[in-house]
Every structure is written in structure tokens, then in C-alpha cells.
Amino acid sequence: MRHGRSCQCGETLHIEIERKENMQKSRLPAGGENVFQRIKRVRREAEEKGVKIINLSIGQPTGPASEIARKAAAEWILSDRQEVHEYQDNGCLPCSDFAKRFVRFHMSAGISAELLNHAEFLPIPGIKPMLPLIPLACRASADQNMWVQTMTNPGYPPPATWANSLGYRHVSIRTHIKNQFIFDELGLQIVDLVMMNYPHNPSGQVSKHDWLCELCAYCERNNIRIFNDAAYARLVYGEHSCLAEVAWQFPNLSWAEAFSASKLGNLTGWRVGAMVGSPDFIGDIRTIKGNADSGFNAALAMGALALLENGKEEIEGLKRMYSSRLKLLSNTLRELGMKIALEPQAGFFLLCESPKHAFGQDVANAEEFNNLMIQKTGVMGVPFDPYIRYAVVGDVESDLREITLAFVEAKVSY
């Protein structure tokens, strides 16, 4: 089929339209499959061959959501109050101070009067949907060639994925065993935005007061905005400070920190959280978010808040369970020849160095080691080359014999 189009010169251009099957193809660059998608694919292939999977890759709590949260959410779902069933936009209509109460739970000593006076608060539908909005809230114009630096090497990949997809210049902050997954000024560049992740996934490292003071002073001097993904802030096993507990002391610093209910009582699918930050940054995020979504589900948000405020013993029990499982797995794998990258101080992940040799052969990288473990033993982790991450959200105690036999068979070495 041909179509004609007239030019100023009066000539007619005849354009041959490609066959339909050639027109309907992806317009994205190759390589869009992320590490988690690849692992799921490898798992399916192994299961089709009859391999029994010991899944140490799960990045979320297992089982149903907390009963406290479910009961409270059910009451709100059944409520006749109009505001419960409306778009919530940038608020929580049934609870005007929801974000403050949510953030207060994550502060080690509660919200100080100084923080209340220097910061603003914003309800959010979980952290992950906010990640593309954070750099958008830092862009002054559509043609600004913005620099974003993220903790994605090793780390949770979406911040880097979004920066690249949105066309921003991106560089990873190098964290590794030698710096204990805590970067210093030498690891930072003069960028527009730093997207941090403390407590850190996958290492379990935490941020502390003095280090945060140094970081905030550096970013204030260089007009760098700081965002911290603090999804694991309430699963900390030792000394730890949130960015919000320090950043308010720097009057010219532009900063924001996000918290989530996803890791507490398995509320991953509820998509509930809150942010706190300097008025300028939260104001910009609010503007972008207000044009991008209609807010969260108010009933689920109130259920999550009920868990945070009334289920502290339950949450402390989860912390003790994860801490105990991490110690058990760490001690077991170390005895079987694995090198632990860092004894985790938060979360439910154990990061190990990827072996150079296993099953009597050389191993090129963490992904190859993980694939070998899945195919030969069923043990499944997440590769963050040159590391591999194992999770303890499942019943590690009952799987310990199979895990031990798997690593005995692997005979790993470095």
C-alpha cells in the first residue's frame, strides 16, 4: 500500500509502508530484563526439569499480612464515611496527620520539635512508585541535563533504571567490602541528586549520626539534594540514625527520606508509606506526585498505621526472628567456605562474596554461580556481582539441612 504526500516543490513522495509485523516491534533498547526477572526465569526452567527449589531469593516477608492491620483495614473498608472511599491525592483524608504519625514510628526517639518545625510530611503509595518521581522533582526544565548518583552497585536497581530510562546522566556510588558499604566524599561527585538506600539492600549496612552529619554538610556546600530510601528502618539490630534525625540541622540542605510498611507484617501489596523532608524538596515531590497519581487506599493506610502504633511487640518479634535467622545462616555458610561480605545490621538479607570455584569448575561471576547452585542443588539467591545475596524471610531453620548439603556438594573456594 502506498500513500502520497506533497512537498513544497510540488513533487510527490511515495513512501513504502513496512509490513505490519515489522512495524509492531519494541521501541525500547535491548536488555530490559532485570536481575529478578532473570532469576525467576531460571527458576521456572529448573522446576520444569524437576529441581526442588530452596528459595533464598525472596525479597519480601512471607505469609499473610499482620492480623492487627487486616482487622483495622476491614473496619475502615466497611465504614460509610465518604472520605475513606475517595481519591486521597497527596493526603490521607480520614487522618490528616497520617504522615507525621507514620514517620514518628520510624524515628528512634520519636519526632523532635525541631524536626516538626523544619520539615514537611507526605503520604505515599509505597516507595517503589515514588522512585521515578524523585529525579523528576529535581529537574528545573525539560532540557536540563541532570546528574543522578545512586547506591545501585551493588544495590536495588530501580533508581538507576529510572535515571537511565528518563535520560538523566547516571553514575553509581561505589560501595564495597573495603569501605564497608559506607561511602565518603570521595565516592560522591558534584551531581544534582544523590539517591541513597540506608539501611542498605543488599548488604544490611546502616547509616550513623556522625557520618550523616559529614554527608549533609558536604551536600549543603555543593547544593546537592539527598533522597534516602529507608524501607528497612525498623528492621535494625544495632545503632542507627535516620537521615531525618540529622538533616534538619542543616538549614540550606534540600533533603527527603521515605519509609514503608512493606517489610513489617508483610504489607508489601498494600502500598503504604510516608515521606519527610525539607519544605522545598517535599513541595516539589508533592507537585510531581499530585500530577502522577491519586494517592493510596485510605483503608489500607489506616490498617498499616494501626500495626505501627498497636503492634510493636509483633514487629519486635519479627526483628528477633530475622536477626536469629541471619546469624544462623551466616555461621552455617561461613563454616562451609563462603565469605560473608558484611555481617548485616538491618533487614533480612545476607550478602556473600561470590566464589571463584564451585562444583569442581571455575566460576566466572555471581550469576553463573547462582545458576549452578539452582541447577545442581536448588538453592536460589540473587547475584549482585561480585556478591550474591541470600534472604531469610523463609523458614531457614527447616531448610538448613538441605542448604548445608548443597554447599557441601558445591565445595566453594576463592
Short mmCIF file of C-alpha atoms in Angstrom, two decimals:
data_model
loop_
_atom_site.label_atom_id
_atom_site.label_comp_id
_atom_site.label_asym_id
_atom_site.label_seq_id
_atom_site.Cartn_x
_atom_site.Cartn_y
_atom_site.Cartn_z
CA MET A 1 0.00 0.00 0.00
CA ARG A 2 1.30 3.45 -0.92
CA HIS A 3 0.47 6.90 0.34
CA GLY A 4 1.38 10.16 -1.34
CA ARG A 5 2.50 13.41 0.32
CA SER A 6 3.04 16.71 -1.50
CA CYS A 7 6.23 18.73 -0.91
CA GLN A 8 6.70 22.48 -1.37
CA CYS A 9 8.43 21.74 -4.67
CA GLY A 10 5.29 20.10 -5.92
CA GLU A 11 6.85 16.68 -6.12
CA THR A 12 5.06 13.69 -4.68
CA LEU A 13 6.91 11.36 -2.34
CA HIS A 14 5.82 7.76 -2.36
CA ILE A 15 6.56 6.02 0.92
CA GLU A 16 6.54 2.27 1.13
CA ILE A 17 4.87 1.23 4.39
CA GLU A 18 6.63 -1.69 6.07
CA ARG A 19 4.81 -4.93 6.63
CA LYS A 20 2.69 -4.80 9.77
CA GLU A 21 4.76 -7.40 11.60
CA ASN A 22 7.89 -5.31 11.08
CA MET A 23 6.20 -2.14 12.37
CA GLN A 24 4.96 -3.70 15.61
CA LYS A 25 8.19 -4.19 17.50
CA SER A 26 9.65 -2.93 20.74
CA ARG A 27 10.91 0.63 20.80
CA LEU A 28 12.96 0.10 23.94
CA PRO A 29 16.70 -0.62 23.97
CA ALA A 30 17.74 -4.25 24.29
CA GLY A 31 18.47 -5.76 27.69
CA GLY A 32 15.43 -4.65 29.66
CA GLU A 33 15.19 -7.84 31.72
CA ASN A 34 16.39 -7.12 35.27
CA VAL A 35 18.16 -9.48 37.65
CA PHE A 36 14.96 -10.52 39.43
CA GLN A 37 13.21 -11.37 36.16
CA ARG A 38 16.20 -13.45 35.04
CA ILE A 39 16.22 -15.37 38.32
CA LYS A 40 12.52 -16.16 38.04
CA ARG A 41 13.09 -17.42 34.51
CA VAL A 42 15.99 -19.63 35.61
CA ARG A 43 13.84 -20.92 38.47
CA ARG A 44 11.00 -21.87 36.11
CA GLU A 45 13.41 -23.67 33.83
CA ALA A 46 14.90 -25.61 36.77
CA GLU A 47 11.49 -26.57 38.16
CA GLU A 48 10.43 -27.82 34.73
CA LYS A 49 13.40 -30.20 34.96
CA GLY A 50 12.22 -31.45 38.36
CA VAL A 51 14.62 -29.47 40.58
CA LYS A 52 13.27 -28.73 44.08
CA ILE A 53 13.94 -25.04 44.76
CA ILE A 54 15.17 -23.75 48.13
CA ASN A 55 14.25 -20.13 47.57
CA LEU A 56 16.66 -17.78 49.39
CA SER A 57 15.99 -15.00 46.89
CA ILE A 58 12.64 -13.77 48.23
CA GLY A 59 12.79 -10.05 48.93
CA GLN A 60 9.60 -9.70 50.94
CA PRO A 61 8.09 -11.15 54.12
CA THR A 62 6.09 -14.34 53.60
CA GLY A 63 2.63 -15.27 54.83
CA PRO A 64 -0.49 -13.11 55.26
CA ALA A 65 -0.41 -9.51 56.41
CA SER A 66 -0.49 -8.82 60.13
CA GLU A 67 -3.87 -9.60 61.69
CA ILE A 68 -3.80 -6.26 63.50
CA ALA A 69 -3.51 -4.46 60.17
CA ARG A 70 -6.12 -6.64 58.46
CA LYS A 71 -8.73 -6.15 61.17
CA ALA A 72 -8.23 -2.39 61.27
CA ALA A 73 -8.32 -2.12 57.47
CA ALA A 74 -11.50 -4.21 57.36
CA GLU A 75 -13.25 -1.80 59.72
CA TRP A 76 -12.30 1.13 57.52
CA ILE A 77 -13.33 -0.73 54.35
CA LEU A 78 -16.78 -1.26 55.88
CA SER A 79 -17.05 2.35 57.00
CA ASP A 80 -19.70 4.56 55.40
CA ARG A 81 -17.51 7.64 55.73
CA GLN A 82 -17.19 9.18 52.27
CA GLU A 83 -13.57 10.29 52.70
CA VAL A 84 -12.40 6.69 53.15
CA HIS A 85 -13.52 5.78 49.64
CA GLU A 86 -12.32 8.85 47.75
CA TYR A 87 -9.09 9.67 45.94
CA GLN A 88 -6.60 10.58 48.63
CA ASP A 89 -4.26 12.51 46.30
CA ASN A 90 -1.40 13.90 48.45
CA GLY A 91 -3.07 13.23 51.79
CA CYS A 92 -4.98 10.78 53.92
CA LEU A 93 -8.48 12.18 54.32
CA PRO A 94 -9.53 10.09 57.36
CA CYS A 95 -6.30 11.02 59.20
CA SER A 96 -4.82 14.44 58.46
CA ASP A 97 -1.63 13.73 60.45
CA PHE A 98 -1.11 10.24 58.97
CA ALA A 99 2.35 11.01 57.53
CA LYS A 100 3.64 12.52 60.78
CA ARG A 101 2.42 9.54 62.79
CA PHE A 102 3.87 7.11 60.25
CA VAL A 103 7.27 8.82 60.26
CA ARG A 104 7.29 9.10 64.07
CA PHE A 105 7.24 5.30 64.32
CA HIS A 106 10.50 5.10 62.34
CA MET A 107 12.43 7.63 64.42
CA SER A 108 14.49 6.05 67.20
CA ALA A 109 13.43 8.76 69.68
CA GLY A 110 10.23 9.92 68.01
CA ILE A 111 9.85 13.19 66.09
CA SER A 112 11.65 16.07 67.74
CA ALA A 113 10.11 19.52 67.95
CA GLU A 114 12.96 20.75 65.75
CA LEU A 115 12.13 18.27 63.02
CA LEU A 116 8.46 19.21 63.16
CA ASN A 117 9.40 22.87 62.77
CA HIS A 118 11.86 22.34 59.91
CA ALA A 119 10.27 19.58 57.81
CA GLU A 120 7.16 18.71 55.84
CA PHE A 121 5.45 15.33 55.54
CA LEU A 122 3.77 13.49 52.67
CA PRO A 123 1.79 10.20 52.50
CA ILE A 124 2.95 7.96 49.62
CA PRO A 125 1.79 4.72 47.97
CA GLY A 126 4.94 2.83 48.98
CA ILE A 127 8.49 3.76 48.00
CA LYS A 128 8.97 1.98 44.68
CA PRO A 129 6.32 4.02 42.77
CA MET A 130 8.00 7.19 44.04
CA LEU A 131 11.47 6.39 42.69
CA PRO A 132 10.91 7.84 39.18
CA LEU A 133 9.23 10.92 40.68
CA ILE A 134 12.23 11.88 42.85
CA PRO A 135 14.54 12.89 39.97
CA LEU A 136 11.60 14.46 38.14
CA ALA A 137 11.10 16.69 41.19
CA CYS A 138 14.71 17.88 40.83
CA ARG A 139 14.58 18.90 37.18
CA ALA A 140 14.25 22.63 36.57
CA SER A 141 13.40 22.28 32.86
CA ALA A 142 12.72 19.56 30.32
CA ASP A 143 16.08 20.10 28.63
CA GLN A 144 18.14 20.08 31.82
CA ASN A 145 20.94 17.55 31.56
CA MET A 146 20.73 16.36 35.14
CA TRP A 147 23.20 14.15 37.04
CA VAL A 148 21.86 11.46 39.39
CA GLN A 149 24.05 9.30 41.63
CA THR A 150 22.58 6.12 43.17
CA MET A 151 23.56 3.30 45.53
CA THR A 152 22.93 0.61 42.93
CA ASN A 153 26.37 -1.02 42.66
CA PRO A 154 25.61 -3.27 44.44
CA GLY A 155 22.04 -2.38 45.23
CA TYR A 156 18.37 -2.29 44.43
CA PRO A 157 18.34 -1.42 40.68
CA PRO A 158 15.19 0.73 40.08
CA PRO A 159 16.79 4.14 40.86
CA ALA A 160 19.45 3.55 38.20
CA THR A 161 16.92 2.02 35.80
CA TRP A 162 14.67 5.07 36.08
CA ALA A 163 17.53 7.54 35.73
CA ASN A 164 18.63 5.83 32.54
CA SER A 165 15.07 5.47 31.22
CA LEU A 166 14.35 9.15 31.85
CA GLY A 167 17.53 10.16 30.06
CA TYR A 168 19.46 11.55 33.02
CA ARG A 169 23.19 11.18 33.35
CA HIS A 170 23.71 8.49 35.97
CA VAL A 171 26.64 7.18 37.97
CA SER A 172 26.70 4.62 40.79
CA ILE A 173 28.25 5.30 44.17
CA ARG A 174 30.85 2.60 44.64
CA THR A 175 30.26 0.72 47.87
CA HIS A 176 32.13 -2.50 48.59
CA ILE A 177 33.77 -4.60 51.27
CA LYS A 178 36.74 -2.26 51.69
CA ASN A 179 34.55 0.72 52.61
CA GLN A 180 32.05 -1.49 54.43
CA PHE A 181 29.32 -0.29 52.05
CA ILE A 182 29.55 3.22 53.50
CA PHE A 183 30.77 5.84 51.02
CA ASP A 184 32.63 9.07 51.79
CA GLU A 185 33.08 12.36 49.95
CA LEU A 186 35.49 10.69 47.54
CA GLY A 187 32.68 8.40 46.43
CA LEU A 188 30.42 11.34 45.58
CA GLN A 189 30.51 13.55 42.54
CA ILE A 190 29.08 17.03 42.19
CA VAL A 191 25.66 15.91 40.98
CA ASP A 192 22.13 17.29 41.23
CA LEU A 193 20.70 14.40 43.24
CA VAL A 194 22.03 11.57 45.42
CA MET A 195 19.61 8.66 45.91
CA MET A 196 20.74 6.67 48.95
CA ASN A 197 19.49 3.45 50.48
CA TYR A 198 20.19 3.04 54.20
CA PRO A 199 19.65 0.56 55.75
CA HIS A 200 21.21 -0.87 52.63
CA ASN A 201 19.83 -3.63 50.44
CA PRO A 202 21.68 -5.97 49.89
CA SER A 203 24.48 -5.54 52.47
CA GLY A 204 22.46 -4.72 55.60
CA GLN A 205 24.71 -1.75 56.38
CA VAL A 206 23.22 1.19 58.30
CA SER A 207 23.93 4.91 58.50
CA LYS A 208 25.10 6.53 61.73
CA HIS A 209 24.87 10.04 63.14
CA ASP A 210 28.42 11.32 62.62
CA TRP A 211 28.64 10.01 59.06
CA LEU A 212 25.28 11.58 58.20
CA CYS A 213 26.50 14.92 59.57
CA GLU A 214 29.52 14.82 57.26
CA LEU A 215 27.37 13.84 54.29
CA CYS A 216 24.78 16.56 54.94
CA ALA A 217 27.47 19.22 55.31
CA TYR A 218 29.08 18.18 52.00
CA CYS A 219 25.77 18.17 50.11
CA GLU A 220 24.72 21.50 51.62
CA ARG A 221 28.01 23.10 50.50
CA ASN A 222 27.61 21.74 46.97
CA ASN A 223 23.85 22.25 46.58
CA ILE A 224 23.18 18.51 46.16
CA ARG A 225 19.76 17.15 47.00
CA ILE A 226 19.69 13.95 49.10
CA PHE A 227 16.97 11.30 48.99
CA ASN A 228 17.10 8.22 51.22
CA ASP A 229 15.10 5.03 50.73
CA ALA A 230 14.68 3.84 54.33
CA ALA A 231 12.40 0.85 53.72
CA TYR A 232 14.24 -1.23 56.35
CA ALA A 233 14.49 1.48 59.02
CA ARG A 234 12.51 -0.53 61.60
CA LEU A 235 14.42 -3.75 61.00
CA VAL A 236 17.69 -2.55 62.55
CA TYR A 237 19.64 -4.63 65.05
CA GLY A 238 22.02 -2.03 66.49
CA GLU A 239 22.97 1.63 66.42
CA HIS A 240 21.42 3.54 63.54
CA SER A 241 20.31 7.07 62.63
CA CYS A 242 17.80 8.11 60.01
CA LEU A 243 18.62 10.95 57.63
CA ALA A 244 15.65 12.89 59.04
CA GLU A 245 17.17 12.84 62.54
CA VAL A 246 20.20 14.77 61.25
CA ALA A 247 19.33 16.66 58.07
CA TRP A 248 17.04 19.25 59.67
CA GLN A 249 20.11 20.73 61.40
CA PHE A 250 21.42 21.96 58.01
CA PRO A 251 19.20 24.93 57.08
CA ASN A 252 20.24 25.13 53.43
CA LEU A 253 20.17 21.37 52.74
CA SER A 254 17.50 20.04 50.39
CA TRP A 255 16.61 16.50 51.51
CA ALA A 256 13.88 13.85 51.71
CA GLU A 257 13.53 10.42 53.30
CA ALA A 258 10.91 7.74 52.58
CA PHE A 259 9.55 4.99 54.84
CA SER A 260 7.39 1.98 54.04
CA ALA A 261 5.11 -0.50 55.78
CA SER A 262 6.01 -3.23 53.27
CA LYS A 263 8.61 -5.06 55.37
CA LEU A 264 6.56 -5.14 58.58
CA GLY A 265 3.94 -7.86 58.87
CA ASN A 266 4.01 -8.46 55.10
CA LEU A 267 2.19 -5.38 53.86
CA THR A 268 4.11 -5.44 50.56
CA GLY A 269 0.96 -5.42 48.44
CA TRP A 270 -0.74 -2.68 50.45
CA ARG A 271 1.49 0.11 49.05
CA VAL A 272 1.56 2.38 52.10
CA GLY A 273 4.30 4.75 53.26
CA ALA A 274 5.25 8.32 54.09
CA MET A 275 7.99 10.84 53.37
CA VAL A 276 9.59 13.62 55.38
CA GLY A 277 11.96 16.29 54.17
CA SER A 278 12.86 19.92 53.70
CA PRO A 279 9.87 22.03 52.62
CA ASP A 280 11.38 22.82 49.20
CA PHE A 281 12.05 19.19 48.24
CA ILE A 282 8.82 17.76 49.66
CA GLY A 283 6.97 20.61 47.96
CA ASP A 284 8.48 19.70 44.59
CA ILE A 285 7.76 16.00 45.12
CA ARG A 286 4.18 16.83 46.12
CA THR A 287 3.72 18.80 42.90
CA ILE A 288 5.03 15.98 40.69
CA LYS A 289 3.18 13.29 42.63
CA GLY A 290 -0.09 15.24 42.55
CA ASN A 291 0.06 15.14 38.76
CA ALA A 292 1.10 11.48 38.63
CA ASP A 293 -1.23 9.55 40.96
CA SER A 294 -4.37 9.80 43.07
CA GLY A 295 -2.87 8.61 46.33
CA PHE A 296 -3.12 5.35 48.25
CA ASN A 297 -6.03 3.29 49.59
CA ALA A 298 -7.09 5.05 52.79
CA ALA A 299 -8.46 1.92 54.48
CA LEU A 300 -5.23 0.00 53.91
CA ALA A 301 -3.23 3.00 55.09
CA MET A 302 -5.19 3.13 58.34
CA GLY A 303 -4.66 -0.60 58.80
CA ALA A 304 -0.92 -0.17 58.35
CA LEU A 305 -0.88 2.71 60.83
CA ALA A 306 -2.75 0.54 63.36
CA LEU A 307 0.00 -2.06 63.08
CA LEU A 308 2.77 0.51 63.61
CA GLU A 309 1.09 2.05 66.64
CA ASN A 310 -0.50 -1.03 68.24
CA GLY A 311 1.64 -3.93 67.06
CA LYS A 312 5.06 -3.02 68.40
CA GLU A 313 5.51 -6.39 70.13
CA GLU A 314 4.69 -8.18 66.87
CA ILE A 315 7.22 -6.08 64.97
CA GLU A 316 9.88 -6.64 67.63
CA GLY A 317 9.19 -10.37 67.29
CA LEU A 318 9.83 -10.15 63.54
CA LYS A 319 13.11 -8.36 64.19
CA ARG A 320 14.25 -11.06 66.62
CA MET A 321 13.29 -13.77 64.14
CA TYR A 322 15.16 -12.21 61.22
CA SER A 323 18.19 -11.46 63.38
CA SER A 324 18.33 -15.05 64.62
CA ARG A 325 17.95 -16.48 61.12
CA LEU A 326 20.67 -14.20 59.75
CA LYS A 327 23.12 -15.34 62.42
CA LEU A 328 22.25 -18.98 61.76
CA LEU A 329 22.71 -18.70 58.01
CA SER A 330 25.85 -16.58 58.32
CA ASN A 331 27.53 -19.04 60.69
CA THR A 332 26.50 -22.02 58.56
CA LEU A 333 27.72 -20.61 55.24
CA ARG A 334 30.98 -19.39 56.76
CA GLU A 335 31.71 -22.89 58.06
CA LEU A 336 31.04 -24.24 54.55
CA GLY A 337 33.61 -21.94 52.93
CA MET A 338 31.54 -18.90 51.93
CA LYS A 339 32.96 -15.44 52.64
CA ILE A 340 30.48 -13.07 54.28
CA ALA A 341 30.73 -9.56 52.78
CA LEU A 342 29.29 -7.85 55.87
CA GLU A 343 27.51 -9.06 58.97
CA PRO A 344 24.10 -7.43 58.39
CA GLN A 345 22.96 -4.79 60.85
CA ALA A 346 19.46 -4.49 59.39
CA GLY A 347 16.94 -6.16 57.12
CA PHE A 348 16.67 -9.83 56.22
CA PHE A 349 19.46 -10.27 53.66
CA LEU A 350 22.91 -11.84 53.94
CA LEU A 351 25.47 -10.69 51.37
CA CYS A 352 28.36 -13.04 50.48
CA GLU A 353 31.31 -12.80 48.15
CA SER A 354 30.70 -14.93 45.09
CA PRO A 355 33.08 -17.93 44.95
CA LYS A 356 35.62 -18.30 42.16
CA HIS A 357 35.34 -22.10 42.13
CA ALA A 358 32.39 -24.44 42.74
CA PHE A 359 31.41 -27.98 41.76
CA GLY A 360 34.97 -28.61 40.57
CA GLN A 361 34.99 -25.82 37.99
CA ASP A 362 35.90 -22.15 37.63
CA VAL A 363 33.02 -19.73 38.06
CA ALA A 364 33.06 -16.51 36.03
CA ASN A 365 30.71 -14.38 38.12
CA ALA A 366 27.91 -14.33 40.68
CA GLU A 367 25.17 -15.00 38.12
CA GLU A 368 26.93 -18.13 36.88
CA PHE A 369 27.43 -19.33 40.47
CA ASN A 370 23.76 -18.73 41.26
CA ASN A 371 22.65 -20.60 38.14
CA LEU A 372 24.90 -23.55 39.01
CA MET A 373 23.51 -23.66 42.55
CA ILE A 374 19.94 -23.61 41.25
CA GLN A 375 20.51 -26.30 38.63
CA LYS A 376 22.58 -28.65 40.81
CA THR A 377 21.15 -28.12 44.31
CA GLY A 378 18.03 -25.96 44.07
CA VAL A 379 19.49 -23.22 46.31
CA MET A 380 18.49 -19.89 44.82
CA GLY A 381 19.90 -16.45 45.68
CA VAL A 382 20.22 -13.08 43.93
CA PRO A 383 23.50 -12.19 42.19
CA PHE A 384 24.92 -8.70 42.67
CA ASP A 385 28.28 -9.45 41.11
CA PRO A 386 30.83 -9.82 42.68
CA TYR A 387 28.43 -10.70 45.51
CA ILE A 388 25.45 -12.97 45.99
CA ARG A 389 22.54 -12.22 48.31
CA TYR A 390 20.56 -14.73 50.36
CA ALA A 391 17.30 -13.90 52.17
CA VAL A 392 15.97 -15.31 55.45
CA VAL A 393 12.28 -14.46 55.10
CA GLY A 394 11.55 -18.16 54.61
CA ASP A 395 11.94 -20.86 57.24
CA VAL A 396 15.72 -21.16 57.13
CA GLU A 397 15.75 -23.45 60.17
CA SER A 398 13.69 -26.16 58.47
CA ASP A 399 15.72 -25.85 55.24
CA LEU A 400 19.10 -25.80 56.98
CA ARG A 401 19.93 -29.47 56.29
CA GLU A 402 19.25 -29.06 52.54
CA ILE A 403 21.19 -25.78 52.46
CA THR A 404 24.13 -27.42 54.21
CA LEU A 405 24.16 -30.40 51.85
CA ALA A 406 24.00 -28.05 48.86
CA PHE A 407 27.11 -26.10 49.87
CA VAL A 408 28.93 -29.28 50.87
CA GLU A 409 28.30 -30.51 47.33
CA ALA A 410 29.37 -27.18 45.83
CA LYS A 411 32.78 -27.20 47.60
CA VAL A 412 33.20 -23.47 47.09
CA SER A 413 36.57 -21.74 47.17
CA TYR A 414 38.09 -18.37 46.37
#
